[in-house]
Amino acid sequence: MTADSPAETGWFAELEPDDSEGAAAAITEGTAAEPADWPKLAVEAGFASDAEEYYDRLKEATTAATRDAVERAERADDRQLVHAVRTMDDCTRTANELAERLAEWAGTIDPDAGAGVEYARAIAGEDAERDVGHERVRSLAERVVSLADEAEDLREYVERETPTVAPNLAALADPVLAARLISLAGGLEPLAKKPSGTVQVLGAEDALFAHLRGHASSPKHGIIYTHDAVRGTHPDERGSAARAVAGKLAIAARVDHYSGERKPELEAELAERIETIQSRTADGEGDENGGGGE
Amino acid sequence: MSDELPVGVERHQFDGEERLATQGEPVYGEPTDGEWRAWNPNRSKLGAMLALGMETGLEGGDEETVLYLGAASGTTVSHVADVAGPTYAVEFAPRPARDLLEAADSRPRLFPLLADARKPETYAHVVERDVDAIVQDVATRGQARVALENARFLADDGRLVLAVKARSEDVTREPAAVFEDVRDELTEGYEVLEYRRLDDYHADHLGIVARPR
Ligand SMILES: C[S@@+](CC[C@H](N)C(=O)[O-])C[C@H]1O[C@@H](n2cnc3c(N)ncnc32)[C@H](O)[C@@H]1O
């Protein structure tokens, strides 16, 4: 048999008939450009004595592979996300606080001391670009950097896992915002049970969120005001945009919790709604600038 | 209009009402009568196509092989497996796949596969070629594309039995226009034999039967 003969790309190639773990992995990880008459090839290759036995083995392998995948998806559950996104925010906040402390201290020994995590990166490590000549200050900078790096790794984890736990929510909001909503509600199920009016103001009283947001906007707004569709809307219409976003996110949370199916039409419906809302102020803005317009 | 139902699908009385039914373990709370379980056309697009008398080309019998795309929790594919032979059930989302596993439990020739129907190469090492029918109900954007990509599995005289959801393609357009585009795009690889709106049972859905060209 040549290396690219079809039998060698079938899921059963290189499998002992009784290797059920290997079989499940072969189902999940294998690929082939084209299908072939697998039952016949498997019998020819001695993997099964006849088609019936082949199908029995296939049944066992596909069941095990699917069960594994389902369980893996369920382990990446909403509790994991809640912890990850809270820890991410804690790491970010702590890194920023310590960076402030570092800037104060370093200011007494380094005439060119900067601020923030960026400055910490410049002086952290043995072969840092700058040597402040003070071991404790350098060490503190290293803690700041590793906390900031941990926050970044957690963000990547949240971005990767949220679509499995809440595919529609993650598609409609960005995965991090979706995870924050789940976290603020205390889980996907409680979020799925909230009316959209509550979803709209989730995070409004949250001190951490106020901190992350800075002091720019009024605290009566929920975290969904960070959603692109709300931010990208003229301030006069932001309330309507926030209501539209909250309405769709509430539905997405319900679909994610109760069925888990992907419903791409939710995105299209939201996009359409936001476009309508924004077109109201496309004219409005023209009016505002109308006086000096040319 | 056809009165030819696949072997194993029969009209049966449930509470004085005649309904389509197959023999197997119940899956979604459907009424049963002995071995028979009612096939609810409001829960199943294929069920609706059969109830409307479309000629799906499905024959039933242990020799018939089927590739089912978009199996979800197994509502429809369980009926298919009740009457057909080896049935490959592809579903993308893990959560419905948990229920699919349960439906597959009592059906020794129903093979669950957690995979993306837009990437046939990720299951072509498992699904055999020359299947007699592809049944597709993925309700996602690019439904014609999915059917074309999977044509490689279908026998020359096989049938594609497709349910198209208009809203999945474009919520803002007239369903009729969406359906026309889908039928057009399908001609790249298929000849459409019959199509019919399923609105009696599923709003803004089209049922299509086609064969490879
Ligand atoms: C309308 S439901 C199918 C219902 C099912 N056919 C029945 O009647 O029992 C659509 C299913 O297609 C799945 N789906 C969507 N895109 C998919 C893809 N690219 N590959 C596989 N399944 C997909 C969804 O997760 C969902 O479970």
CSV table of N, CA and C in Angstrom, one decimal, chain A residues 35, chain B residues 56 67-69 117 120 123 130-137 142-164 180-195 208-213:
chain,number,residue,atom,x,y,z
A,35,PRO,N,-14.1,11.5,1.1
A,35,PRO,CA,-14.6,10.3,1.7
A,35,PRO,C,-14.2,9.1,0.8
B,56,THR,N,-39.2,13.0,-1.4
B,56,THR,CA,-37.9,13.2,-0.9
B,56,THR,C,-36.9,12.2,-1.5
B,67,LEU,N,-26.4,11.0,5.4
B,67,LEU,CA,-25.6,12.0,6.1
B,67,LEU,C,-26.6,13.1,6.5
B,68,TYR,N,-26.7,13.3,7.8
B,68,TYR,CA,-27.6,14.3,8.3
B,68,TYR,C,-26.8,15.5,8.9
B,69,LEU,N,-27.0,16.7,8.3
B,69,LEU,CA,-26.2,17.9,8.7
B,69,LEU,C,-27.1,18.8,9.6
B,117,ALA,N,-20.3,21.5,9.6
B,117,ALA,CA,-20.7,21.1,8.3
B,117,ALA,C,-20.0,21.9,7.2
B,120,PRO,N,-16.1,19.8,5.6
B,120,PRO,CA,-16.3,18.3,5.4
B,120,PRO,C,-15.0,17.5,5.6
B,123,TYR,N,-14.6,15.5,8.7
B,123,TYR,CA,-15.3,14.2,9.0
B,123,TYR,C,-15.3,13.2,7.8
B,130,ASP,N,-20.7,8.0,-1.3
B,130,ASP,CA,-21.9,7.4,-1.9
B,130,ASP,C,-23.0,7.2,-1.0
B,131,VAL,N,-23.3,8.1,-0.1
B,131,VAL,CA,-24.5,8.0,0.8
B,131,VAL,C,-25.7,8.2,-0.1
B,132,ASP,N,-26.8,7.6,0.3
B,132,ASP,CA,-28.0,7.6,-0.5
B,132,ASP,C,-28.7,9.0,-0.4
B,133,ALA,N,-28.5,9.6,0.8
B,133,ALA,CA,-29.2,10.9,1.0
B,133,ALA,C,-28.4,11.8,1.9
B,134,ILE,N,-28.4,13.1,1.6
B,134,ILE,CA,-28.0,14.1,2.6
B,134,ILE,C,-29.2,14.8,3.0
B,135,VAL,N,-29.5,14.9,4.3
B,135,VAL,CA,-30.5,15.7,4.8
B,135,VAL,C,-29.9,16.9,5.6
B,136,GLN,N,-30.2,18.1,5.2
B,136,GLN,CA,-29.6,19.2,5.8
B,136,GLN,C,-30.6,20.2,6.4
B,137,ASP,N,-30.3,20.6,7.6
B,137,ASP,CA,-31.1,21.6,8.3
B,137,ASP,C,-30.2,22.3,9.3
B,142,GLY,N,-25.2,30.8,4.5
B,142,GLY,CA,-24.5,30.0,3.5
B,142,GLY,C,-25.0,28.6,3.4
B,143,GLN,N,-26.3,28.4,3.5
B,143,GLN,CA,-26.8,27.0,3.5
B,143,GLN,C,-26.6,26.3,2.1
B,144,ALA,N,-26.6,27.1,1.0
B,144,ALA,CA,-26.3,26.4,-0.3
B,144,ALA,C,-24.9,26.0,-0.3
B,145,ARG,N,-24.0,26.8,0.2
B,145,ARG,CA,-22.6,26.5,0.2
B,145,ARG,C,-22.3,25.1,1.0
B,146,VAL,N,-23.0,25.0,2.2
B,146,VAL,CA,-22.8,23.8,2.9
B,146,VAL,C,-23.3,22.6,2.1
B,147,ALA,N,-24.4,22.7,1.4
B,147,ALA,CA,-24.9,21.6,0.6
B,147,ALA,C,-23.9,21.3,-0.5
B,148,LEU,N,-23.3,22.3,-1.1
B,148,LEU,CA,-22.3,22.1,-2.2
B,148,LEU,C,-21.1,21.4,-1.7
B,149,GLU,N,-20.6,21.9,-0.6
B,149,GLU,CA,-19.4,21.4,0.0
B,149,GLU,C,-19.5,19.9,0.4
B,150,ASN,N,-20.8,19.5,0.7
B,150,ASN,CA,-21.0,18.1,1.1
B,150,ASN,C,-21.4,17.2,0.0
B,151,ALA,N,-21.5,17.7,-1.2
B,151,ALA,CA,-21.9,16.9,-2.3
B,151,ALA,C,-21.0,15.8,-2.6
B,152,ARG,N,-19.7,15.9,-2.1
B,152,ARG,CA,-18.7,14.9,-2.3
B,152,ARG,C,-19.1,13.5,-1.7
B,153,PHE,N,-20.0,13.6,-0.7
B,153,PHE,CA,-20.4,12.4,0.0
B,153,PHE,C,-21.6,11.6,-0.7
B,154,LEU,N,-22.2,12.3,-1.6
B,154,LEU,CA,-23.5,11.8,-2.2
B,154,LEU,C,-23.3,10.9,-3.4
B,155,ALA,N,-24.0,9.8,-3.4
B,155,ALA,CA,-24.0,8.9,-4.6
B,155,ALA,C,-24.6,9.7,-5.8
B,156,ASP,N,-24.1,9.2,-7.0
B,156,ASP,CA,-24.6,9.9,-8.2
B,156,ASP,C,-26.1,9.9,-8.3
B,157,ASP,N,-26.8,8.9,-7.8
B,157,ASP,CA,-28.2,8.8,-7.9
B,157,ASP,C,-28.8,9.1,-6.5
B,158,GLY,N,-28.1,9.8,-5.7
B,158,GLY,CA,-28.5,10.1,-4.3
B,158,GLY,C,-29.4,11.4,-4.3
B,159,ARG,N,-29.9,11.7,-3.1
B,159,ARG,CA,-30.8,12.9,-3.0
B,159,ARG,C,-30.3,13.8,-1.9
B,160,LEU,N,-30.4,15.1,-2.2
B,160,LEU,CA,-30.2,16.1,-1.2
B,160,LEU,C,-31.6,16.6,-0.8
B,161,VAL,N,-31.9,16.5,0.5
B,161,VAL,CA,-33.1,16.9,1.1
B,161,VAL,C,-32.8,18.1,2.0
B,162,LEU,N,-33.2,19.3,1.6
B,162,LEU,CA,-32.6,20.5,2.2
B,162,LEU,C,-33.7,21.4,2.8
B,163,ALA,N,-33.6,21.8,4.0
B,163,ALA,CA,-34.5,22.8,4.6
B,163,ALA,C,-33.7,24.1,4.6
B,164,VAL,N,-34.3,25.2,4.0
B,164,VAL,CA,-33.6,26.5,4.0
B,164,VAL,C,-34.4,27.4,4.9
B,180,GLU,N,-34.7,32.1,-3.8
B,180,GLU,CA,-34.3,32.1,-5.2
B,180,GLU,C,-32.8,32.0,-5.4
B,181,ASP,N,-32.2,32.9,-4.6
B,181,ASP,CA,-30.7,32.9,-4.6
B,181,ASP,C,-30.1,31.5,-4.2
B,182,VAL,N,-30.7,30.9,-3.2
B,182,VAL,CA,-30.2,29.6,-2.7
B,182,VAL,C,-30.4,28.6,-3.8
B,183,ARG,N,-31.5,28.6,-4.4
B,183,ARG,CA,-31.8,27.6,-5.5
B,183,ARG,C,-30.8,27.8,-6.7
B,184,ASP,N,-30.6,29.1,-7.0
B,184,ASP,CA,-29.6,29.5,-8.0
B,184,ASP,C,-28.2,28.9,-7.7
B,185,GLU,N,-27.8,29.2,-6.4
B,185,GLU,CA,-26.4,28.8,-6.1
B,185,GLU,C,-26.3,27.3,-6.1
B,186,LEU,N,-27.4,26.6,-5.7
B,186,LEU,CA,-27.3,25.1,-5.7
B,186,LEU,C,-27.0,24.5,-7.0
B,187,THR,N,-27.4,25.2,-8.1
B,187,THR,CA,-27.3,24.6,-9.5
B,187,THR,C,-25.8,24.4,-9.8
B,188,GLU,N,-24.9,25.1,-9.1
B,188,GLU,CA,-23.5,24.8,-9.2
B,188,GLU,C,-23.2,23.3,-9.2
B,189,GLY,N,-23.9,22.6,-8.3
B,189,GLY,CA,-23.6,21.2,-8.1
B,189,GLY,C,-24.8,20.3,-8.1
B,190,TYR,N,-26.0,20.9,-8.2
B,190,TYR,CA,-27.2,20.0,-8.0
B,190,TYR,C,-28.2,20.4,-9.1
B,191,GLU,N,-29.1,19.5,-9.4
B,191,GLU,CA,-30.3,19.8,-10.1
B,191,GLU,C,-31.5,19.7,-9.2
B,192,VAL,N,-32.2,20.9,-9.1
B,192,VAL,CA,-33.3,20.9,-8.1
B,192,VAL,C,-34.5,20.2,-8.7
B,193,LEU,N,-35.0,19.2,-8.0
B,193,LEU,CA,-36.1,18.4,-8.5
B,193,LEU,C,-37.5,19.0,-8.1
B,194,GLU,N,-37.5,19.5,-6.9
B,194,GLU,CA,-38.8,20.0,-6.3
B,194,GLU,C,-38.4,20.9,-5.2
B,195,TYR,N,-39.3,22.0,-5.0
B,195,TYR,CA,-39.1,22.8,-3.9
B,195,TYR,C,-40.5,23.3,-3.4
B,208,ILE,N,-36.3,21.7,-0.2
B,208,ILE,CA,-35.8,21.5,-1.5
B,208,ILE,C,-35.4,20.0,-1.6
B,209,VAL,N,-35.7,19.4,-2.8
B,209,VAL,CA,-35.1,18.1,-3.0
B,209,VAL,C,-34.3,18.2,-4.3
B,210,ALA,N,-33.1,17.7,-4.3
B,210,ALA,CA,-32.2,17.9,-5.5
B,210,ALA,C,-31.3,16.7,-5.7
B,211,ARG,N,-30.8,16.5,-6.9
B,211,ARG,CA,-29.8,15.4,-7.1
B,211,ARG,C,-28.5,16.0,-7.7
B,212,PRO,N,-27.4,15.3,-7.5
B,212,PRO,CA,-26.2,15.8,-8.0
B,212,PRO,C,-26.2,15.9,-9.5
B,213,ARG,N,-25.4,16.8,-10.1
B,213,ARG,CA,-25.4,16.8,-11.5
B,213,ARG,C,-24.0,16.5,-12.1
